[in-house]
Amino acid sequence: MIGLVASIGCLVVLGCASQPRSSIMTTEDYEYVAVDMADKLRAGLVESSLLANRTGDTPPMVIAISKVTNLTSDLMSEGAKWYLMERVKSALPLSTLSRDKNIVFVIPAEHLRDAHRRGTVESDFAAERKPSHAMTATFTSVTRATGKDRTDLYYCEYTITDLKSGEMVWTDKVEFKRVAHGRAWD
């Protein structure tokens, strides 16, 4: 009798404890995307023809980054949108890229103007920059829901575009899914 009660108790605890009830993105998902994309960008820049002929003496490649565009049904804070770009940028060996390939990452001009108005940067900060490229990222998702389960497939694509020609010179993506069990109205 004690064994039967213990078995039933164990089933109840195990059945209720480990079932995710939400499929929305988490901080861990943002970290996963940022780390995976930084690795892909690092490898992509090293292997691509984009940097093959660049040296420290070539004209600067100034890459303007902007916050992530969120096309999912999840709410994403402004901080999370910037974090996904900043984390990718900060994972790159910027001192080496800057010195050996003359590459610089900057924030968009409108954000720089806002910082000037707030007095958080000096007036001549980045005054001579003229972006030659833009790095963007877009989050999309697809949802599949049944009576009891919901699955969201998330897709985040980063691109670097040459602003002079309009040509996309690098792109890669990160995909992951989140699954939730249980009725939404429980």
Coordinates of N, CA and C in Angstrom, one line a residue:
M1 N 0.8 -1.2 0.0 CA 0.0 0.0 0.0 C 0.9 1.3 0.0
I2 N 1.9 1.3 0.8 CA 2.8 2.4 0.9 C 3.5 2.6 -0.5
G3 N 3.9 1.5 -1.1 CA 4.5 1.6 -2.5 C 3.6 2.2 -3.5
L4 N 2.3 1.8 -3.4 CA 1.3 2.3 -4.4 C 1.1 3.8 -4.2
V5 N 1.0 4.3 -2.9 CA 0.9 5.7 -2.6 C 2.1 6.5 -3.1
A6 N 3.3 5.9 -2.8 CA 4.5 6.6 -3.3 C 4.6 6.7 -4.8
S7 N 4.2 5.6 -5.5 CA 4.2 5.6 -7.0 C 3.2 6.7 -7.5
I8 N 2.0 6.8 -6.9 CA 1.0 7.7 -7.4 C 1.5 9.1 -7.1
G9 N 2.1 9.3 -5.9 CA 2.7 10.7 -5.6 C 3.8 11.1 -6.5
C10 N 4.6 10.1 -6.9 CA 5.7 10.4 -7.8 C 5.2 10.8 -9.2
L11 N 4.2 10.1 -9.7 CA 3.6 10.4 -11.0 C 2.9 11.8 -10.9
V12 N 2.2 12.1 -9.9 CA 1.6 13.4 -9.8 C 2.7 14.5 -9.8
V13 N 3.7 14.4 -9.0 CA 4.8 15.4 -9.0 C 5.5 15.5 -10.3
L14 N 5.9 14.4 -10.9 CA 6.6 14.4 -12.2 C 5.7 14.9 -13.3
G15 N 4.4 14.6 -13.3 CA 3.5 15.0 -14.3 C 3.2 16.5 -14.3
C16 N 3.3 17.1 -13.2 CA 3.0 18.5 -13.0 C 4.2 19.4 -13.0
A17 N 5.3 18.9 -12.7 CA 6.5 19.7 -12.4 C 7.2 20.2 -13.7
S18 N 7.4 19.4 -14.7 CA 8.3 19.8 -15.8 C 7.7 20.2 -17.1
Q19 N 6.4 20.5 -17.1 CA 5.7 20.9 -18.3 C 5.8 22.4 -18.5
P20 N 6.5 22.9 -19.5 CA 6.5 24.3 -19.7 C 5.1 24.8 -20.1
R21 N 4.6 25.9 -19.6 CA 3.3 26.4 -19.8 C 3.3 27.6 -20.7
S22 N 4.4 28.1 -21.2 CA 4.5 29.2 -22.1 C 5.5 29.0 -23.2
S23 N 5.3 29.5 -24.3 CA 6.2 29.3 -25.4 C 6.8 30.7 -25.8
I24 N 6.7 31.7 -25.0 CA 7.3 33.0 -25.3 C 8.8 33.0 -25.1
M25 N 9.5 33.9 -25.8 CA 11.0 33.9 -25.7 C 11.4 34.3 -24.2
T26 N 12.6 33.8 -23.9 CA 13.1 34.1 -22.5 C 14.5 34.8 -22.7
T27 N 15.0 35.2 -21.6 CA 16.4 35.8 -21.6 C 17.4 34.8 -22.1
E28 N 17.2 33.5 -21.8 CA 18.1 32.5 -22.3 C 18.1 32.3 -23.8
D29 N 16.9 32.5 -24.4 CA 16.7 32.5 -25.8 C 17.5 33.6 -26.5
Y30 N 17.4 34.8 -25.9 CA 18.2 36.0 -26.4 C 19.7 35.7 -26.4
E31 N 20.1 35.2 -25.3 CA 21.5 34.8 -25.1 C 22.0 33.8 -26.2
Y32 N 21.1 32.8 -26.3 CA 21.4 31.7 -27.3 C 21.6 32.3 -28.7
V33 N 20.6 33.2 -29.1 CA 20.6 33.8 -30.4 C 21.9 34.7 -30.6
A34 N 22.2 35.5 -29.6 CA 23.3 36.4 -29.7 C 24.7 35.7 -29.8
V35 N 24.8 34.6 -29.0 CA 26.1 33.9 -29.0 C 26.2 33.1 -30.3
D36 N 25.2 32.4 -30.7 CA 25.2 31.7 -32.0 C 25.5 32.6 -33.1
M37 N 24.8 33.7 -33.2 CA 25.0 34.6 -34.3 C 26.4 35.3 -34.3
A38 N 26.9 35.6 -33.1 CA 28.3 36.1 -33.0 C 29.3 35.1 -33.6
D39 N 29.1 33.9 -33.3 CA 30.0 32.8 -33.8 C 29.9 32.8 -35.3
K40 N 28.7 32.8 -35.8 CA 28.5 32.8 -37.3 C 29.0 34.0 -38.0
L41 N 28.8 35.2 -37.4 CA 29.4 36.4 -38.0 C 30.9 36.4 -38.0
R42 N 31.5 36.0 -36.9 CA 33.0 35.9 -36.8 C 33.5 35.0 -37.9
A43 N 32.9 33.8 -38.0 CA 33.3 32.8 -39.0 C 33.0 33.4 -40.4
G44 N 31.9 34.0 -40.6 CA 31.5 34.5 -41.9 C 32.4 35.7 -42.4
L45 N 32.8 36.5 -41.4 CA 33.7 37.6 -41.8 C 35.0 37.1 -42.2
V46 N 35.5 36.1 -41.4 CA 36.8 35.6 -41.7 C 36.9 34.8 -43.0
E47 N 35.8 34.1 -43.3 CA 35.8 33.3 -44.5 C 35.3 34.0 -45.8
S48 N 34.6 35.1 -45.6 CA 34.0 35.7 -46.8 C 35.0 36.6 -47.6
S49 N 34.5 36.8 -48.8 CA 35.3 37.7 -49.7 C 35.2 39.2 -49.2
L50 N 34.3 39.5 -48.4 CA 34.0 40.8 -47.9 C 35.3 41.4 -47.2
L51 N 36.1 40.6 -46.5 CA 37.3 41.1 -45.8 C 38.6 40.6 -46.5
A52 N 38.5 39.8 -47.5 CA 39.7 39.2 -48.0 C 40.7 40.2 -48.4
N53 N 40.4 41.2 -49.1 CA 41.4 42.2 -49.6 C 41.5 43.4 -48.7
R54 N 40.9 43.4 -47.5 CA 41.0 44.6 -46.6 C 42.2 44.5 -45.8
T55 N 42.8 45.7 -45.6 CA 44.0 45.9 -44.7 C 43.7 47.0 -43.8
G56 N 44.6 47.3 -42.9 CA 44.5 48.5 -42.0 C 44.5 49.8 -42.8
D57 N 45.0 49.8 -44.0 CA 45.2 51.0 -44.9 C 44.1 51.2 -45.8
T58 N 43.1 50.2 -46.0 CA 42.0 50.4 -46.9 C 41.0 51.4 -46.3
P59 N 40.2 52.0 -47.1 CA 39.2 53.0 -46.6 C 38.4 52.3 -45.5
P60 N 38.0 53.0 -44.5 CA 37.2 52.4 -43.4 C 35.9 51.8 -43.8
M61 N 35.6 50.6 -43.3 CA 34.3 50.0 -43.4 C 33.6 50.4 -42.1
V62 N 32.6 51.3 -42.2 CA 31.9 51.7 -41.0 C 30.5 51.0 -41.1
I63 N 30.2 50.1 -40.1 CA 29.0 49.4 -40.1 C 28.1 50.0 -39.0
A64 N 26.9 50.5 -39.5 CA 26.0 51.1 -38.6 C 25.0 49.9 -38.1
I65 N 24.9 49.8 -36.8 CA 24.0 48.8 -36.3 C 22.7 49.4 -35.8
S66 N 21.6 48.8 -36.0 CA 20.3 49.3 -35.4 C 19.7 48.1 -34.6
K67 N 18.7 48.5 -33.8 CA 18.1 47.5 -33.0 C 17.3 46.5 -33.8
V68 N 17.1 45.3 -33.2 CA 16.4 44.2 -33.9 C 15.0 44.6 -34.2
T69 N 14.5 44.2 -35.4 CA 13.1 44.4 -35.7 C 12.3 43.1 -35.3
N70 N 11.3 43.3 -34.5 CA 10.6 42.2 -33.9 C 9.2 42.1 -34.6
L71 N 9.1 41.0 -35.4 CA 7.9 40.7 -36.2 C 7.1 39.5 -35.6
T72 N 7.5 39.1 -34.3 CA 6.8 38.0 -33.7 C 5.6 38.6 -32.9
S73 N 4.8 37.7 -32.3 CA 3.7 38.1 -31.5 C 4.2 38.3 -30.0
D74 N 5.4 38.0 -29.7 CA 6.0 38.3 -28.4 C 6.4 39.8 -28.2
L75 N 6.2 40.3 -27.0 CA 6.7 41.6 -26.7 C 8.1 41.5 -26.5
M76 N 8.9 42.5 -27.0 CA 10.3 42.5 -26.8 C 10.7 43.9 -26.4
S77 N 11.4 44.1 -25.3 CA 11.7 45.4 -24.8 C 12.8 46.0 -25.7
E78 N 12.9 47.4 -25.6 CA 13.9 48.1 -26.4 C 15.3 47.6 -26.0
G79 N 15.4 47.4 -24.7 CA 16.7 46.9 -24.2 C 17.1 45.6 -24.8
A80 N 16.1 44.7 -24.9 CA 16.4 43.3 -25.5 C 16.7 43.5 -27.0
K81 N 16.1 44.4 -27.7 CA 16.3 44.6 -29.1 C 17.8 45.1 -29.3
W82 N 18.2 46.0 -28.5 CA 19.6 46.5 -28.6 C 20.6 45.5 -28.1
Y83 N 20.2 44.7 -27.0 CA 21.1 43.7 -26.5 C 21.5 42.7 -27.6
L84 N 20.5 42.3 -28.4 CA 20.8 41.3 -29.4 C 21.8 41.8 -30.4
M85 N 21.9 43.1 -30.7 CA 22.9 43.6 -31.6 C 24.2 43.9 -30.9
E86 N 24.1 44.5 -29.7 CA 25.3 44.8 -29.0 C 26.1 43.6 -28.6
R87 N 25.4 42.5 -28.2 CA 26.1 41.3 -27.8 C 26.8 40.7 -29.0
V88 N 26.2 40.7 -30.2 CA 26.9 40.2 -31.4 C 28.1 41.0 -31.7
K89 N 28.0 42.3 -31.7 CA 29.1 43.2 -31.9 C 30.2 43.0 -30.9
S90 N 29.8 43.0 -29.7 CA 30.9 42.9 -28.6 C 31.6 41.5 -28.6
A91 N 31.0 40.5 -29.2 CA 31.7 39.2 -29.2 C 32.8 39.2 -30.3
L92 N 32.8 40.1 -31.2 CA 33.8 40.1 -32.3 C 35.1 40.7 -31.7
P93 N 36.2 40.3 -32.3 CA 37.5 40.8 -31.9 C 37.7 42.2 -32.5
L94 N 37.0 43.2 -32.0 CA 36.9 44.5 -32.6 C 38.3 45.2 -32.7
S95 N 39.1 45.0 -31.7 CA 40.4 45.7 -31.8 C 41.2 45.1 -33.0
T96 N 41.1 43.8 -33.2 CA 41.8 43.2 -34.3 C 41.2 43.6 -35.6
L97 N 39.9 43.6 -35.7 CA 39.2 44.0 -37.0 C 39.5 45.5 -37.3
S98 N 39.5 46.3 -36.3 CA 39.7 47.7 -36.5 C 41.1 48.0 -37.0
R99 N 42.1 47.3 -36.3 CA 43.5 47.5 -36.7 C 43.9 46.8 -38.0
D100 N 43.5 45.6 -38.2 CA 43.9 44.8 -39.4 C 43.1 45.0 -40.6
K101 N 41.8 45.3 -40.4 CA 40.9 45.4 -41.5 C 40.2 46.8 -41.7
N102 N 40.4 47.7 -40.7 CA 39.9 49.0 -40.7 C 38.3 49.0 -40.7
I103 N 37.8 48.2 -39.8 CA 36.3 48.1 -39.6 C 35.9 48.7 -38.3
V104 N 34.8 49.4 -38.3 CA 34.3 50.1 -37.1 C 32.8 49.9 -37.1
F105 N 32.2 49.6 -35.9 CA 30.8 49.5 -35.7 C 30.3 50.8 -35.0
V106 N 29.2 51.3 -35.5 CA 28.6 52.5 -34.9 C 27.1 52.4 -34.7
I107 N 26.6 53.3 -33.9 CA 25.1 53.3 -33.7 C 24.5 54.2 -34.8
P108 N 23.3 54.1 -35.1 CA 22.7 54.9 -36.1 C 22.7 56.4 -35.7
A109 N 22.7 57.3 -36.7 CA 22.9 58.7 -36.5 C 21.7 59.3 -35.6
E110 N 20.5 58.8 -35.8 CA 19.4 59.3 -35.0 C 19.6 59.0 -33.5
H111 N 20.2 57.9 -33.2 CA 20.4 57.5 -31.8 C 21.6 58.4 -31.3
L112 N 22.5 58.7 -32.1 CA 23.6 59.6 -31.7 C 23.1 61.0 -31.5
R113 N 22.2 61.5 -32.3 CA 21.6 62.8 -32.1 C 20.8 62.8 -30.8
D114 N 20.1 61.7 -30.5 CA 19.3 61.7 -29.2 C 20.3 61.7 -28.0
A115 N 21.5 61.0 -28.1 CA 22.5 61.1 -27.1 C 23.1 62.5 -26.9
H116 N 23.3 63.2 -28.0 CA 23.8 64.5 -28.0 C 22.8 65.4 -27.2
R117 N 21.5 65.3 -27.5 CA 20.4 66.1 -26.9 C 20.4 65.8 -25.4
R118 N 20.6 64.5 -25.0 CA 20.6 64.2 -23.6 C 21.9 64.6 -22.9
G119 N 22.9 64.9 -23.7 CA 24.2 65.3 -23.1 C 25.0 64.1 -22.6
T120 N 24.7 62.9 -23.1 CA 25.4 61.7 -22.7 C 26.6 61.4 -23.5
V121 N 26.9 62.1 -24.6 CA 28.1 62.0 -25.4 C 28.6 63.4 -25.7
E122 N 29.9 63.5 -26.0 CA 30.5 64.8 -26.3 C 30.1 65.2 -27.8
S123 N 30.0 66.5 -28.1 CA 29.5 66.9 -29.3 C 30.3 66.4 -30.5
D124 N 31.6 66.2 -30.4 CA 32.3 65.7 -31.6 C 32.5 64.2 -31.7
F125 N 31.8 63.5 -30.8 CA 31.9 62.0 -30.9 C 31.3 61.5 -32.2
A126 N 32.2 60.8 -32.9 CA 31.8 60.1 -34.2 C 31.3 61.1 -35.2
A127 N 31.8 62.3 -35.2 CA 31.4 63.4 -36.1 C 31.8 63.1 -37.6
E128 N 32.9 62.4 -37.7 CA 33.4 62.1 -39.1 C 33.0 60.8 -39.7
R129 N 32.1 60.1 -39.0 CA 31.7 58.8 -39.5 C 30.7 58.9 -40.6
K130 N 30.9 58.0 -41.6 CA 30.0 57.9 -42.7 C 29.8 56.4 -42.9
P131 N 28.7 55.9 -42.5 CA 28.5 54.4 -42.6 C 28.6 54.0 -44.1
S132 N 29.3 52.9 -44.3 CA 29.4 52.3 -45.6 C 28.5 51.0 -45.7
H133 N 28.2 50.5 -44.5 CA 27.4 49.3 -44.4 C 26.4 49.4 -43.3
A134 N 25.4 48.6 -43.3 CA 24.4 48.5 -42.2 C 24.2 47.1 -41.8
M135 N 24.1 46.9 -40.5 CA 23.8 45.5 -40.0 C 22.5 45.6 -39.3
T136 N 21.6 44.7 -39.8 CA 20.2 44.7 -39.2 C 19.9 43.2 -38.8
A137 N 18.8 43.1 -38.0 CA 18.4 41.8 -37.6 C 16.9 41.8 -37.5
T138 N 16.2 40.7 -37.9 CA 14.8 40.6 -37.9 C 14.4 39.3 -37.2
F139 N 13.5 39.4 -36.3 CA 12.9 38.2 -35.6 C 11.5 38.0 -36.2
T140 N 11.2 36.7 -36.6 CA 9.9 36.3 -37.0 C 9.6 35.0 -36.3
S141 N 8.3 34.7 -36.3 CA 7.9 33.4 -35.7 C 6.7 32.8 -36.4
V142 N 6.5 31.5 -36.2 CA 5.4 30.8 -36.7 C 4.8 30.0 -35.5
T143 N 3.5 30.1 -35.3 CA 2.9 29.4 -34.2 C 2.0 28.3 -34.6
R144 N 2.1 27.2 -33.9 CA 1.2 26.0 -34.2 C 0.6 25.7 -32.8
A145 N -0.7 25.8 -32.7 CA -1.4 25.5 -31.5 C -2.5 24.5 -31.7
T146 N -2.6 23.6 -30.8 CA -3.7 22.6 -30.7 C -4.4 22.9 -29.4
G147 N -5.4 22.0 -29.1 CA -6.2 22.2 -27.9 C -5.3 22.2 -26.6
K148 N -4.2 21.4 -26.6 CA -3.4 21.3 -25.4 C -2.0 21.8 -25.5
D149 N -1.5 21.9 -26.7 CA -0.1 22.3 -26.9 C 0.1 23.5 -27.8
R150 N 1.2 24.2 -27.6 CA 1.5 25.3 -28.5 C 3.0 25.2 -28.8
T151 N 3.4 25.4 -30.1 CA 4.8 25.4 -30.5 C 5.0 26.7 -31.2
D152 N 6.1 27.4 -30.9 CA 6.5 28.6 -31.6 C 7.9 28.3 -32.2
L153 N 8.0 28.5 -33.5 CA 9.3 28.4 -34.1 C 9.8 29.8 -34.4
Y154 N 10.9 30.2 -33.8 CA 11.5 31.5 -33.9 C 12.6 31.5 -34.9
Y155 N 12.7 32.5 -35.7 CA 13.7 32.7 -36.8 C 14.3 34.1 -36.7
C156 N 15.6 34.2 -36.5 CA 16.2 35.5 -36.5 C 17.3 35.6 -37.5
E157 N 17.2 36.5 -38.4 CA 18.1 36.7 -39.5 C 18.9 38.0 -39.4
Y158 N 20.2 37.9 -39.4 CA 21.1 39.1 -39.4 C 21.6 39.3 -40.8
T159 N 21.7 40.6 -41.2 CA 22.3 40.9 -42.5 C 23.2 42.1 -42.4
I160 N 24.2 42.1 -43.3 CA 25.0 43.3 -43.5 C 24.9 43.7 -45.0
T161 N 24.5 44.9 -45.2 CA 24.2 45.5 -46.5 C 25.2 46.6 -46.8
D162 N 25.7 46.6 -48.1 CA 26.6 47.6 -48.6 C 25.6 48.8 -48.9
L163 N 25.8 49.9 -48.3 CA 24.9 51.1 -48.4 C 25.0 51.7 -49.8
K164 N 26.2 51.6 -50.4 CA 26.4 52.2 -51.7 C 25.7 51.5 -52.8
S165 N 25.9 50.1 -52.8 CA 25.3 49.3 -53.9 C 23.9 48.8 -53.5
G166 N 23.6 48.7 -52.2 CA 22.4 48.1 -51.8 C 22.5 46.6 -51.8
E167 N 23.7 46.0 -52.0 CA 23.9 44.6 -52.1 C 24.0 44.0 -50.6
M168 N 23.3 42.9 -50.4 CA 23.5 42.2 -49.1 C 24.8 41.4 -49.2
V169 N 25.8 41.8 -48.4 CA 27.1 41.2 -48.5 C 27.3 40.0 -47.5
W170 N 26.4 39.9 -46.5 CA 26.5 38.8 -45.5 C 25.2 38.6 -44.9
T171 N 24.8 37.3 -44.7 CA 23.6 37.0 -44.0 C 23.7 35.7 -43.3
D172 N 23.0 35.5 -42.2 CA 22.9 34.2 -41.6 C 21.7 34.2 -40.6
K173 N 21.4 33.1 -40.1 CA 20.1 33.0 -39.3 C 20.4 32.0 -38.1
V174 N 19.5 32.2 -37.2 CA 19.4 31.3 -36.0 C 17.9 30.9 -35.9
E175 N 17.7 29.7 -35.6 CA 16.3 29.2 -35.4 C 16.3 28.4 -34.1
F176 N 15.2 28.5 -33.5 CA 14.9 27.7 -32.3 C 13.4 27.6 -32.1
K177 N 13.0 26.6 -31.3 CA 11.6 26.5 -31.0 C 11.3 26.4 -29.5
R178 N 10.1 26.9 -29.1 CA 9.7 26.8 -27.8 C 8.4 26.1 -27.8
V179 N 8.2 25.1 -26.8 CA 7.0 24.3 -26.8 C 6.4 24.5 -25.4
A180 N 5.0 24.6 -25.4 CA 4.3 24.7 -24.1 C 3.2 23.6 -24.1
H181 N 3.0 23.0 -23.0 CA 1.9 22.0 -22.9 C 0.9 22.5 -21.9
G182 N -0.4 22.1 -22.2 CA -1.5 22.5 -21.4 C -2.4 23.5 -22.1
R183 N -3.6 23.5 -21.7 CA -4.5 24.5 -22.3 C -4.2 25.9 -21.9
A184 N -4.4 26.8 -22.8 CA -4.1 28.2 -22.6 C -5.0 28.8 -21.5
W185 N -6.2 28.3 -21.4 CA -7.1 28.9 -20.4 C -7.0 28.2 -19.0
D186 N -6.1 27.3 -18.8 CA -5.9 26.7 -17.5 C -5.4 27.7 -16.5

